[in-house]
Coordinates of C-alpha atoms in Angstrom, one line a residue:
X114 CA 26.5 -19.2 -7.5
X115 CA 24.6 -16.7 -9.5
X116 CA 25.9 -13.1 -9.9
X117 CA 23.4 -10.2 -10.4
X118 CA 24.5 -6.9 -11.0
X119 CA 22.9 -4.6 -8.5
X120 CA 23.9 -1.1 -9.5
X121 CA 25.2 0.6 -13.2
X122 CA 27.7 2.5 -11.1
X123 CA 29.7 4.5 -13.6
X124 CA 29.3 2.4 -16.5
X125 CA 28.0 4.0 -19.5
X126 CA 24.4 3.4 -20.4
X127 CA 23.3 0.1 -21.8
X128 CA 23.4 -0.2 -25.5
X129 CA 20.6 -3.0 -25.1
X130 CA 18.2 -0.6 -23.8
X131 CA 16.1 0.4 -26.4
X132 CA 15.4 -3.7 -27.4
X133 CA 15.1 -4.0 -24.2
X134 CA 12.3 -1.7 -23.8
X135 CA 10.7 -3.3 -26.4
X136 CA 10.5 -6.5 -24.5
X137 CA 9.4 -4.9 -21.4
X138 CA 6.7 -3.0 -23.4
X139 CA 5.6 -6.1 -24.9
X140 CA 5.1 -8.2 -21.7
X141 CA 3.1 -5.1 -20.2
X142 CA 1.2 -5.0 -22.9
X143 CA -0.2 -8.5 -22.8
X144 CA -0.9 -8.3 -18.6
X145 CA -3.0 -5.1 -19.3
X146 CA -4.9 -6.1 -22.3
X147 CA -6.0 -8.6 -20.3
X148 CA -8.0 -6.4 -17.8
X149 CA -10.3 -5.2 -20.3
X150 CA -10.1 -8.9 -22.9
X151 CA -13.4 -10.3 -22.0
X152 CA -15.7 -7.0 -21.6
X153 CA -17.1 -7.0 -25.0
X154 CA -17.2 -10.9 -24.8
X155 CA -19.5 -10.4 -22.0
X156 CA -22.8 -10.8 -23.5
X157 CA -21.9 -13.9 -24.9
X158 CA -20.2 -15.3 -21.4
X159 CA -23.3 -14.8 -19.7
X160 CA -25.4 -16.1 -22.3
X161 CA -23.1 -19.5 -22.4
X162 CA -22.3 -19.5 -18.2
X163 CA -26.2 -18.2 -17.3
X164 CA -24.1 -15.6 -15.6
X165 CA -25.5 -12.2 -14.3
X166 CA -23.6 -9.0 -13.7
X167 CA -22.4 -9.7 -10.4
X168 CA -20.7 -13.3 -11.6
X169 CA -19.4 -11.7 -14.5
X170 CA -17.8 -9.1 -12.3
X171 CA -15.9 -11.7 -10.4
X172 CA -14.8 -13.5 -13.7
X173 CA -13.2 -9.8 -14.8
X174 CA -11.9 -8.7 -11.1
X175 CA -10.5 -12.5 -10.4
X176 CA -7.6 -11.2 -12.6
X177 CA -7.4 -8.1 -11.2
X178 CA -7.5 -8.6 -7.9
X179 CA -5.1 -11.6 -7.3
X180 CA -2.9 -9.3 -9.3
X181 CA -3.3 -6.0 -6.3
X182 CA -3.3 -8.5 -4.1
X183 CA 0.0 -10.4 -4.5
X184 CA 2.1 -7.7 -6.1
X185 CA 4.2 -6.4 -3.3
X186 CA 5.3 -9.5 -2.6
X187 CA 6.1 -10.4 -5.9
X188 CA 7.8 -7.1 -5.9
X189 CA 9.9 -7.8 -3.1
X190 CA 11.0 -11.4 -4.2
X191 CA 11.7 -9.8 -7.7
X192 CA 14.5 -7.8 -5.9
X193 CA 15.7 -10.6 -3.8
X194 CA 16.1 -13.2 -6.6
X195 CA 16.2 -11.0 -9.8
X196 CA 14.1 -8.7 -11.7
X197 CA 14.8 -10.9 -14.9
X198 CA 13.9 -14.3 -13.4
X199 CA 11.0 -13.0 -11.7
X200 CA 9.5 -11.3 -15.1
X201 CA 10.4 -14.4 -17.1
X202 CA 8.9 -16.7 -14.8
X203 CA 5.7 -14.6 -14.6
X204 CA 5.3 -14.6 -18.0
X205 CA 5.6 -18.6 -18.2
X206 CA 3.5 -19.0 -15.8
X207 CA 0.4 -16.3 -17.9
X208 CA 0.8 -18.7 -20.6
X209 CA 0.4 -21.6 -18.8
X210 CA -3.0 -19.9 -17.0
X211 CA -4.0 -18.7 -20.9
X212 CA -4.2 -22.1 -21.7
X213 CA -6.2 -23.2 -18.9
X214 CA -9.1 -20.1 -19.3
X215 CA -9.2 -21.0 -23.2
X216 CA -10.3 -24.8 -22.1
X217 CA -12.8 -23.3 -19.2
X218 CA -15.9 -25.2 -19.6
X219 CA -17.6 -23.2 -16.6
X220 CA -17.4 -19.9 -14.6
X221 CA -15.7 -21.2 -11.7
X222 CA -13.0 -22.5 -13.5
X223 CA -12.4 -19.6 -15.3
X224 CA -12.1 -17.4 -12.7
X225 CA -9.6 -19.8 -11.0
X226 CA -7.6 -19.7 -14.4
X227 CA -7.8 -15.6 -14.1
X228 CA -6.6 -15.8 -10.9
X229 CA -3.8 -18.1 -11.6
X230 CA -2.7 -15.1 -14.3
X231 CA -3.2 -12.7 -11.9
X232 CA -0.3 -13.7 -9.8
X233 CA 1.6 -14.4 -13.1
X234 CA 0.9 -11.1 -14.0
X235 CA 2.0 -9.5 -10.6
X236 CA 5.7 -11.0 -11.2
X237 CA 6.1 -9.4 -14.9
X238 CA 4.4 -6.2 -13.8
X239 CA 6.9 -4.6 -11.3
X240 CA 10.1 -6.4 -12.8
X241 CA 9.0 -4.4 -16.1
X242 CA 9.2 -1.2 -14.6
X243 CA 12.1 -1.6 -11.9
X244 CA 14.3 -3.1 -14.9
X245 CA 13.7 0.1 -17.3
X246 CA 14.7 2.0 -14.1
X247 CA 18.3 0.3 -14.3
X248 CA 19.5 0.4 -18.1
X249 CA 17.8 4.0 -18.4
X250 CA 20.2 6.9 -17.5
X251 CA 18.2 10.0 -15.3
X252 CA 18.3 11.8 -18.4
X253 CA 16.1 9.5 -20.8
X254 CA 14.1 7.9 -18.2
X255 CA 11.2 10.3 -18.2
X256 CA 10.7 9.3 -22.0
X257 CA 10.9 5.8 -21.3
X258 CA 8.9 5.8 -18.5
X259 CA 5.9 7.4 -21.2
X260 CA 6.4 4.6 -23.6
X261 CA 5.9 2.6 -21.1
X262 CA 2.6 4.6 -19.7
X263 CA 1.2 4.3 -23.0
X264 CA 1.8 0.7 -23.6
X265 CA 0.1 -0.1 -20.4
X266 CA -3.0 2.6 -21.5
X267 CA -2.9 0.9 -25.1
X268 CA -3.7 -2.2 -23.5
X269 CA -6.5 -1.0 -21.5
X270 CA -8.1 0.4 -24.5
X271 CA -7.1 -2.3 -26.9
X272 CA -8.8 -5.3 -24.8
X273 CA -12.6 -4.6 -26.3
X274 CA -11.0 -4.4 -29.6
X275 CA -9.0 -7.7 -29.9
X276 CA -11.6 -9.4 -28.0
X277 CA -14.4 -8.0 -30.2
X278 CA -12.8 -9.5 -33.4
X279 CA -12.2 -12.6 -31.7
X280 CA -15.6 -13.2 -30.0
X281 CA -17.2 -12.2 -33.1
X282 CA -15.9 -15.1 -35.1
X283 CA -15.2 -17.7 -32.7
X284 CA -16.3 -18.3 -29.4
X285 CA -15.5 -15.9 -26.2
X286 CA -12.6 -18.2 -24.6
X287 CA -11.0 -17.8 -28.2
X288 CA -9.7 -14.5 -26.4
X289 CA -7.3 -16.1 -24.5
X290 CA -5.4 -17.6 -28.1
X291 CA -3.9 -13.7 -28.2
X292 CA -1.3 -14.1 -25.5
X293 CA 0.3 -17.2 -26.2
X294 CA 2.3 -15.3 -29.4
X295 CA 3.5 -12.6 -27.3
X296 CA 4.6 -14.7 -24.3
X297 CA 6.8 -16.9 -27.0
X298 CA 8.3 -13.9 -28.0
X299 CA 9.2 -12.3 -24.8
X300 CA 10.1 -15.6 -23.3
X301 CA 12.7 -16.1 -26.2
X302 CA 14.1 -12.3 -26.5
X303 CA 14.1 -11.8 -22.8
X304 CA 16.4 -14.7 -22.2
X305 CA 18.7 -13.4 -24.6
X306 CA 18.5 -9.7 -24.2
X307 CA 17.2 -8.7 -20.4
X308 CA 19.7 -7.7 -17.8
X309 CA 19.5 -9.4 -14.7
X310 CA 19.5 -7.2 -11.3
X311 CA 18.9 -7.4 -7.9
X312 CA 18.9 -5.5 -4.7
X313 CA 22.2 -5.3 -3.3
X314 CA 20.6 -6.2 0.5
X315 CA 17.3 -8.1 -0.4
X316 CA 14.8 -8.1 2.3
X317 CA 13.1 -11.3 3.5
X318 CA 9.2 -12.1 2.7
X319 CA 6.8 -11.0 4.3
X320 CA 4.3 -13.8 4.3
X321 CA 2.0 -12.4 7.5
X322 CA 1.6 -9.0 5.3
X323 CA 0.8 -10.6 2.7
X324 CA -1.9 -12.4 3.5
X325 CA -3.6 -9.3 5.5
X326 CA -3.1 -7.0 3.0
X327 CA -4.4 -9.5 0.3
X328 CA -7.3 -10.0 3.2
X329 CA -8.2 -6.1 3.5
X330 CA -8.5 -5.8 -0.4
X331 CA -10.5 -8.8 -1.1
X332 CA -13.1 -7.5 1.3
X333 CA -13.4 -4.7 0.1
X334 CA -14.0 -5.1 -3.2
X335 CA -16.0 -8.4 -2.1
X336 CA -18.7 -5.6 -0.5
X337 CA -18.7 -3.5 -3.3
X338 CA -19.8 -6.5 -5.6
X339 CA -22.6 -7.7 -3.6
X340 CA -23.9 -4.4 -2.4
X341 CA -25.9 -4.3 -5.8
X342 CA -27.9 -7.4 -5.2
X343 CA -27.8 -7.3 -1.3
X344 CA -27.3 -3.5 -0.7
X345 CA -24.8 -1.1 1.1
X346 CA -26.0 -1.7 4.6
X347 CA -27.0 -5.5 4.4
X348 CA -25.0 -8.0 6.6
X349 CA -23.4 -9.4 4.5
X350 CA -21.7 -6.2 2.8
X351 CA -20.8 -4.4 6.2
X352 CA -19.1 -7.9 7.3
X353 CA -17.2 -7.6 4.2
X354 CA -16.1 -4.0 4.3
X355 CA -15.7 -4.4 8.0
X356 CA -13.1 -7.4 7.8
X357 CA -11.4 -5.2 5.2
X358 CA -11.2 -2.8 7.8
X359 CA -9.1 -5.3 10.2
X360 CA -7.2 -6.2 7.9
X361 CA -6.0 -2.9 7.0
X362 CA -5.4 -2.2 10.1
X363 CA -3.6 -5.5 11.6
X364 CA -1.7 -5.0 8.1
X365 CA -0.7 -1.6 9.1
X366 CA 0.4 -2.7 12.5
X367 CA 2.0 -5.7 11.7
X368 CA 4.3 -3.7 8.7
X369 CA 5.2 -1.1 11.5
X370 CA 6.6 -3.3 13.8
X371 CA 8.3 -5.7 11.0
X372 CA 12.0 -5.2 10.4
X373 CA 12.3 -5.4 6.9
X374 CA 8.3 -4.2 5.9
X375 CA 6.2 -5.0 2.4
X376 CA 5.4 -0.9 2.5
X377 CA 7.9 1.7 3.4
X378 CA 5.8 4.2 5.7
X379 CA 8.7 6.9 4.9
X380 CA 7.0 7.1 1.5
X381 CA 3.9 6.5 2.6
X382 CA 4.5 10.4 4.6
X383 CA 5.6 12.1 1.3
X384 CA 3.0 13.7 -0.3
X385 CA 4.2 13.5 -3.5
X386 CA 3.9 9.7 -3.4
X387 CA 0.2 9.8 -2.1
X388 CA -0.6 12.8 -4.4
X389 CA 0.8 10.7 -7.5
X390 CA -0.1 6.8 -6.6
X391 CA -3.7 7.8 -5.3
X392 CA -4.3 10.1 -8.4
X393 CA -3.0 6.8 -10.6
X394 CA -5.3 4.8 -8.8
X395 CA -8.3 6.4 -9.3
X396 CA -7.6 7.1 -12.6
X397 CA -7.5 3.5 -13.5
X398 CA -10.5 3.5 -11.5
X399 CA -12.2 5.2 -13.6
X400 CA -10.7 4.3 -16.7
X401 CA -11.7 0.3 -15.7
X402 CA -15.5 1.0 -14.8
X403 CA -15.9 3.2 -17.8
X404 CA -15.0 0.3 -20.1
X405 CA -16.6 -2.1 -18.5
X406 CA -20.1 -0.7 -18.5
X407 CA -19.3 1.2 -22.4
X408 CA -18.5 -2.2 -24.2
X409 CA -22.1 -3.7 -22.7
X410 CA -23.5 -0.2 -22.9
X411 CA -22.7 -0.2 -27.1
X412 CA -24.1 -4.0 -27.3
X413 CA -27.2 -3.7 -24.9
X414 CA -28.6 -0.1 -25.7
X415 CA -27.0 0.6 -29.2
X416 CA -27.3 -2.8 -30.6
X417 CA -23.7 -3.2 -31.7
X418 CA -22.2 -6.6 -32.3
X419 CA -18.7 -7.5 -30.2
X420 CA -16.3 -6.4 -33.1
X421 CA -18.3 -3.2 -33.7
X422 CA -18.2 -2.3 -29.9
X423 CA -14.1 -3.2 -29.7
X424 CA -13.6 -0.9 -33.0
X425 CA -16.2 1.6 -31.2
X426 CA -13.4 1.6 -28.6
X427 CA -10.3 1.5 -30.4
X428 CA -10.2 5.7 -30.6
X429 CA -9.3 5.3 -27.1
X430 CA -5.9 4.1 -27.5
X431 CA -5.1 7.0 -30.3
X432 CA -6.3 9.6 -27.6
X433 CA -4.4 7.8 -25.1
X434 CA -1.0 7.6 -27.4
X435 CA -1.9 11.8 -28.4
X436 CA -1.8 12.4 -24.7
X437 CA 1.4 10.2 -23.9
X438 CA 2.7 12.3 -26.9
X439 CA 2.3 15.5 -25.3
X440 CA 3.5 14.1 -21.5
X441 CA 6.5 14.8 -20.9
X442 CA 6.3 18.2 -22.5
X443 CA 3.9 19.5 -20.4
X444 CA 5.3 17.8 -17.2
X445 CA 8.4 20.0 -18.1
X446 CA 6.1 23.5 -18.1
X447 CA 3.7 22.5 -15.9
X448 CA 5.2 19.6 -13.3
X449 CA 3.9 17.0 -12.0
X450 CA 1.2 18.7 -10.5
X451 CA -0.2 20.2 -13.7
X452 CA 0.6 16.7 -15.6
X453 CA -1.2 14.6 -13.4
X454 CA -4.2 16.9 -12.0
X455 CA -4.5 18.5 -15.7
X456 CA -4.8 14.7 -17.0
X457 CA -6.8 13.6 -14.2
X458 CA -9.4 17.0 -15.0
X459 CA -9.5 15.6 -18.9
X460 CA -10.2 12.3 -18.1
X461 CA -13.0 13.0 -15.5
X462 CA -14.6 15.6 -18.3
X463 CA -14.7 12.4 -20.9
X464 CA -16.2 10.0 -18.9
X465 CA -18.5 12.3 -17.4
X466 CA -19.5 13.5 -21.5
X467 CA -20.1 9.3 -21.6
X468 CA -22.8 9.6 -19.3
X469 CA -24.8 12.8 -20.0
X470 CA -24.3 13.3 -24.4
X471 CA -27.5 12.3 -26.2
X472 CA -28.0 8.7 -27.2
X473 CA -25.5 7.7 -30.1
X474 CA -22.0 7.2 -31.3
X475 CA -21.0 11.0 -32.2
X476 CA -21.2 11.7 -28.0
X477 CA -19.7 8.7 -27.3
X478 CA -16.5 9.1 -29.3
X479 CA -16.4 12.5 -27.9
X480 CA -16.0 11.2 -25.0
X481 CA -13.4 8.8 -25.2
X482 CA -11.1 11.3 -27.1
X483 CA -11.0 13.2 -23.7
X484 CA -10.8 10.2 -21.5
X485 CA -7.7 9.3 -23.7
X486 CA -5.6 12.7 -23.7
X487 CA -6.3 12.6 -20.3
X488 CA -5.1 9.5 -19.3
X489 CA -1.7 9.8 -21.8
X490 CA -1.1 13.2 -19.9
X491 CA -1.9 11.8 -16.1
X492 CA 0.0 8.3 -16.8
X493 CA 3.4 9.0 -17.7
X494 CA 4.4 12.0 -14.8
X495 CA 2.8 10.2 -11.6
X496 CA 4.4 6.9 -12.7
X497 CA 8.3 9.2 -12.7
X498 CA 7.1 10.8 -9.7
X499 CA 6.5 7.3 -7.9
X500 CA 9.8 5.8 -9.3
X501 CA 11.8 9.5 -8.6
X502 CA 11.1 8.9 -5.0
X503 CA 13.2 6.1 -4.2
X504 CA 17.2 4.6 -5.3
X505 CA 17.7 2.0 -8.1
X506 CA 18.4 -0.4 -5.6
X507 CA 14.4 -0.4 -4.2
X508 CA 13.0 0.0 -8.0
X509 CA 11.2 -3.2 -7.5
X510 CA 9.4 -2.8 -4.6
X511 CA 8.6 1.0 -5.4
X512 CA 7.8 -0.4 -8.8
X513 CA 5.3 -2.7 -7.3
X514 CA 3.8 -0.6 -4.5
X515 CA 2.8 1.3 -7.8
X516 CA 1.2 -0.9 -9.7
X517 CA -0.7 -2.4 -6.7
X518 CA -1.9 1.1 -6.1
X519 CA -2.9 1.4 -10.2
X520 CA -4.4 -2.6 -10.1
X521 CA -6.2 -2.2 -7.1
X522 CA -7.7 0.8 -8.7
X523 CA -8.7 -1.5 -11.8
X524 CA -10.5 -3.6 -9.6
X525 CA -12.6 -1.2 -7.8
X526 CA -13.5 0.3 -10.7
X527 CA -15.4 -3.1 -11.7
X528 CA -16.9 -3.3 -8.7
X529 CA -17.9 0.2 -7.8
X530 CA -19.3 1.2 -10.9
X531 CA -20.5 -1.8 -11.9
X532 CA -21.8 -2.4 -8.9
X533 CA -23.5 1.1 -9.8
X534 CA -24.2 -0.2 -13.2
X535 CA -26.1 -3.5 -12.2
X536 CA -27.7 -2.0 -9.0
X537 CA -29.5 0.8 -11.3
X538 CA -30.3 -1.7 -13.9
X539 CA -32.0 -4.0 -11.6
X540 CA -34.0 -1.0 -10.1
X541 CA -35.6 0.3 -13.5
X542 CA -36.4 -2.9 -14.6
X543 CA -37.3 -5.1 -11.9
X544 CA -37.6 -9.1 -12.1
X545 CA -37.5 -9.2 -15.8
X546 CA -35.3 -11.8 -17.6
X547 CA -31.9 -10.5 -19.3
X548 CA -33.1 -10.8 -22.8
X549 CA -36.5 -8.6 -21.9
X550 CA -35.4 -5.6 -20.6
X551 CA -34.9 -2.9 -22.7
X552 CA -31.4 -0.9 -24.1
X553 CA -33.6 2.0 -22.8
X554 CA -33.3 1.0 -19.1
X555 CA -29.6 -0.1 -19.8
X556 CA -28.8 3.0 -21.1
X557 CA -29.8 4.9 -17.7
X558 CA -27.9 2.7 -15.6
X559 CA -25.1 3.1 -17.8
X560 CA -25.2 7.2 -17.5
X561 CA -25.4 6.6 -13.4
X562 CA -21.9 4.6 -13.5
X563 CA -20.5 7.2 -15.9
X564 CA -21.4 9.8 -13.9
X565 CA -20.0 7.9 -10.5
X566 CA -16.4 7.1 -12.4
X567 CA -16.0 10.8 -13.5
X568 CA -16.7 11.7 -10.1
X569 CA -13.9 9.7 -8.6
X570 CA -11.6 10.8 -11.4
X571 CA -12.6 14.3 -10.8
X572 CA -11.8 13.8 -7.0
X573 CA -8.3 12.3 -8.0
X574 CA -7.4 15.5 -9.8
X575 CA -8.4 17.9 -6.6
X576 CA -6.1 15.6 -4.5
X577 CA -2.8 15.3 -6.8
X578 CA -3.5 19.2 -7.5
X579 CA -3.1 19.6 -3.6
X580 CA -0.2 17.3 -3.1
X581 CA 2.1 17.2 -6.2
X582 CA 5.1 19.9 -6.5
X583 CA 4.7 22.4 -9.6
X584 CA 7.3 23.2 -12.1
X585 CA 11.1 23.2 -10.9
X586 CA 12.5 26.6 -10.4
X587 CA 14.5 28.4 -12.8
X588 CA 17.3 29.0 -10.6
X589 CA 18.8 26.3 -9.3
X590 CA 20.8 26.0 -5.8
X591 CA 22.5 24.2 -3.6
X592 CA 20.2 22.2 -1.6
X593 CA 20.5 22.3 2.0
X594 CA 21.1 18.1 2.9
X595 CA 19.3 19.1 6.1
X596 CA 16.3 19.2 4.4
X597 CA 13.5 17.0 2.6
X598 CA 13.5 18.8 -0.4
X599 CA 12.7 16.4 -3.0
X600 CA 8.8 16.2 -2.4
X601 CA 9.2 19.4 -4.0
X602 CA 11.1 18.8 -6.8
X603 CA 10.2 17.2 -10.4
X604 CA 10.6 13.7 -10.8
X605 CA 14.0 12.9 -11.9
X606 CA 15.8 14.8 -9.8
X607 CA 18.8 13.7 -9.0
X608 CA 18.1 14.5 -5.0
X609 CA 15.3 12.0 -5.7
X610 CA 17.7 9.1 -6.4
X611 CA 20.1 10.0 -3.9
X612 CA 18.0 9.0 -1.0
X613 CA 16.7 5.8 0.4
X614 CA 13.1 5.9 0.7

C-alpha cells in the first residue's frame, strides 16, 4: 500500500527543494521548447512533406492542442495517484513519442507522434507546478514560482534557436534528438530526489468532461485553421466553430451537475482568477503566433538560413529572463494588477513594433526586447495569483486548469494568426507556387499577423487591468471571515491558502 504525503503540516521546509526545482525546471523546459522546436524547421518540412501552411499548422498545434486538451484530466489524476508518478510517467512517455517523430517518414505520422507528446506533456506540466507548490514555504514561493515562469518563457524563445542549429546541419526531424538527454536526466534525478504527494480526498475522473471539453477546443481551433483556405463563413468553418459551441456548453452543463467536477466554477466567479488565467492565455497567444510567423518571416522575406533565424531569436529569451528578473519586484509595488497588465501593455507594444518597423533586423530585435520584458513581467504574478487562489491540497488541478488556460492560448495563437498569416499570403499572391512568390508579399502578410497578436495581447492587458487587485495595503487588519476578501489581496496571501476553492 503506497503512502503519499498530502500536506507539509508543520514540518519545516524541505531541504531538497532547491534540487528539486531544478528538476521541475528542467522537465518544463523540455515540454515548452517543444511548442516552438519545428518553426524555423518549417521551410524545410514543407519542402520534404509538400506541406502548405495550413498542414504545417496542424503538425505545430498537434502538440499543443492534445496537450489543452487532456490537461485537466491529467491534472486531476496527478492528484489522485501522485504528482511524482504522474510527472515521471509523463516524461517517459515524451521520450518514447521523441523517438517516434525523429523516425516520421510523413506528415501524418508526425503529427500523431506530436500528439502522443502532447498528452505526455500534459502529465509533467501540472505535476511541475503543483509539486513546487508543496516543498515551497508562502514566503519563497513567489520567487520560485518566477524561475519557473522564465524557464517555461526560455523555452518558448529557445525552440527557433535549438532547432535552427539542428536543422541547419542535419535534417528537420534531427530536432527531436534534443529531448532524449534531458528526459534521462529528469527520469534519473526525479526518482531519487522528487517528493511524492497527493490530495488527501482525490476526486474521481471525469471521462464525459473530458471528452467535451477536448471536443469544444478541437473545434475551435479546427475553424480557425481552415478559415484561411475556406474562409470565416464557409460551411465547413461555422460547423466547426458551432460544434465547439455545443461542446462548451454540454461541457459546462455536464461539470455543473457532476459531483466531483474537472473545473471548479467557484474559481471560475473570482475575478482574479479570470483577470490572471485569461491575461496568461492571451499572452501565450500572442507570444505563439508571433514566433510562428517571425521564424518564416526571417527565412522567407529576409533570406536567413534556419540557424541564423533561431540566433535572430535567441534575444528573446534574455528579454524574457530581464523581465522575470524584475517580476517579483514590481508585483510587490505594483500588484498583480500592474504585473500582469504592465507586462501584458510591453508585450503587445513588441509585437505590434514586429509588424509596423521598416524592413530589417535593427526593428525586429527592437521588437523582441519588448515582447520579452513583457512576457518575464506578466508570467511570473498571474501564474502566483492562479496558484494563491486555492489550498495545497487542489495544487494540481489549479495547476492544470492553468496551464490549459496558457496551452490552449499556444494553440490559438497558431491558428489565429497564422491563419491571418497564410490567408493574407495567399491573397497578395494568388495561385503562385511556394518557391515563386516573393519575401515582399510574405513580408505583408507577416505585418497583418503581427498586428492581429498585439491586438489580442493589448486586449489581455485591458482585461487583467480591470479584474486583478492592486498593491496590498499598508495597514494590515483583521479580516472579517464573513467575507471574500482574497480576490483582493496579492497572491500569497495567507487568506488565499486558507480557503478551498
Amino acid at each position: 500500500m503506497r503512502e503519499l504525503r498530502t500536506d507539509r503540516g508543520s514540518a519545516g521546509p524541505d531541504p531538497r527543494r532547491w534540487p528539486v526545482l531544478g528538476i521541475l525546471s528542467l522537465a518544463l523546459f523540455v515540454i515548452i521548447l517543444n511548442n516552438g522546436l519545428l518553426h524555423v524547421a518549417l521551410p524545410s518540412l514543407m519542402r520534404d512533406l509538400h506541406a502548405g501552411i495550413g498542414l504545417t499548422q496542424w503538425i505545430v498545434d498537434g502538440y499543443a492542442l492534445v496537450f489543452a486538451a487532456t490537461l485537466l484530466t491529467a491534472g486531476t489524476l496527478s492528484d489522485r495517484y501522485g504528482r511524482k508518478r504522474a510527472t515521471l510517467f509523463g516524461v517517459a512517455l515524451f521520450g518514447a513519442g521523441s523517438l517516434v517523430a525523429l523516425a516520421a517518414d510523413g506528415a501524418g505520422q508526425l503529427i500523431a507522434a506530436r500528439a502522443v507528446m502532447g498528452v505526455a506533456a500534459a502529465f509533467v506540466m501540472p505535476g511541475t507546478l503543483s509539486i513546487l507548490v508543496d516543498v515551497f514555504p508562502e514566503e519563497e514561493r513567489p520567487r520560485a514560482i518566477a524561475v519557473w515562469g522564465s524557464t517555461s518563457a526560455l523555452g518558448v524563445a529557445a525552440g527557433p534557436v535549438v532547432g535552427g542549429a539542428l536543422v541547419q546541419h542535419f535534417w528537420w526531424g534531427s530536432v527531436f534528438l534534443v529531448n532524449l538527454l534531458p528526459v534521462a536526466a529528469v527520469l534519473v534525478a526525479g526518482a531519487v530526489l522528487l517528493p511524492e504527494s497527493a490530495a488527501p480526498v482525490p476526486r474521481p475522473a471525469d471521462p464525459l468532461g473530458a471528452v467535451l471539453g477536448s471536443a469544444g477546443m478541437v473545434g475551435l481551433v479546427y475553424g480557425a485553421i481552415h478559415a484561411a483556405d475556406r474562409g470565416w463563413t464557409s460551411a465547413t468553418v461555422l460547423a466547426s466553430f458551432g460544434a465547439a459551441g455545443v461542446a462548451g456548453a454540454l461541457f459546462v452543463a455536464w461539470e455543473r451537475r457532476h459531483p466531483y467536477p474537472m473545473v471548479d466554477f467557484v474559481l471560475l466567479r473570482r475575478p482574479a482568477f479570470l483577470g490572471a488565467s485569461v491575461g496568461n492565455m492571451l499572452l501565450f497567444l500572442g507570444l505563439a503566433g508571433t514566433l510562428f510567423v517571425l521564424t518564416q518571416y526571417l527565412q522567407f522575406a529576409l533570406g536567413y538560413g534556419p540557424l541564423r533565424a533561431g540566433l535572430a531569436v535567441a534575444p528573446l529569451a534574455l528579454a524574457v529572463g530581464l523581465g522575470s528578473a524584475a517580476a517579483p519586484w514590481l508585483a510587490r509595488r505594483a500588484g498583480p494588477r500592474g504585473g500582469v497588465a504592465g507586462g501584458l501593455a510591453v508585450t503587445a507594444t513588441g509585437i505590434w513594433t514586429l509588424g509596423t518597423v521598416p524592413e530589417g533586423y535593427p526593428g525586429v530585435l527592437s521588437g523582441l526586447c519588448l515582447c520579452g520584458i513583457g512576457v518575464g513581467l506578466a508570467l511570473a504574478p498571474a501564474t502566483d495569483t492562479v496558484m494563491g487562489l486555492v489550498p495545497p491540497e487542489r495544487s494540481g488541478n489549479a495547476a492544470a486548469l492553468n496551464d490549459t488556460m496558457q496551452e490552449l492560448g499556444n494553440a490559438l495563437g497558431v491558428a489565429v494568426v497564422g491563419t491571418v498569416l497564410a490567408h493574407g499570403y495567399s491573397t497578395a499572391a494568388g495561385a503562385a507556387p511556394l518557391s515563386e512568390r516573393t519575401g515582399h508579399l510574405f513580408e505583408q502578410a507577416a505585418s497583418d499577423g503581427f498586428r492581429v497578436a498585439a491586438a489580442l495581447v493589448a486586449a489581455g492587458a485591458v482585461l487583467s487591468g480591470l479584474l486583478l487587485p492592486g498593491p496590498a495595503p499598508t495597514v494590515l487588519s483583521e479580516p472579517d471571515p464573513g467575507k471574500d476578501v482574497e480576490d483582493h489581496r496579492p497572491p500569497g496571501a495567507d487568506s488565499a491558502r486558507q480557503r478551498t476553492a
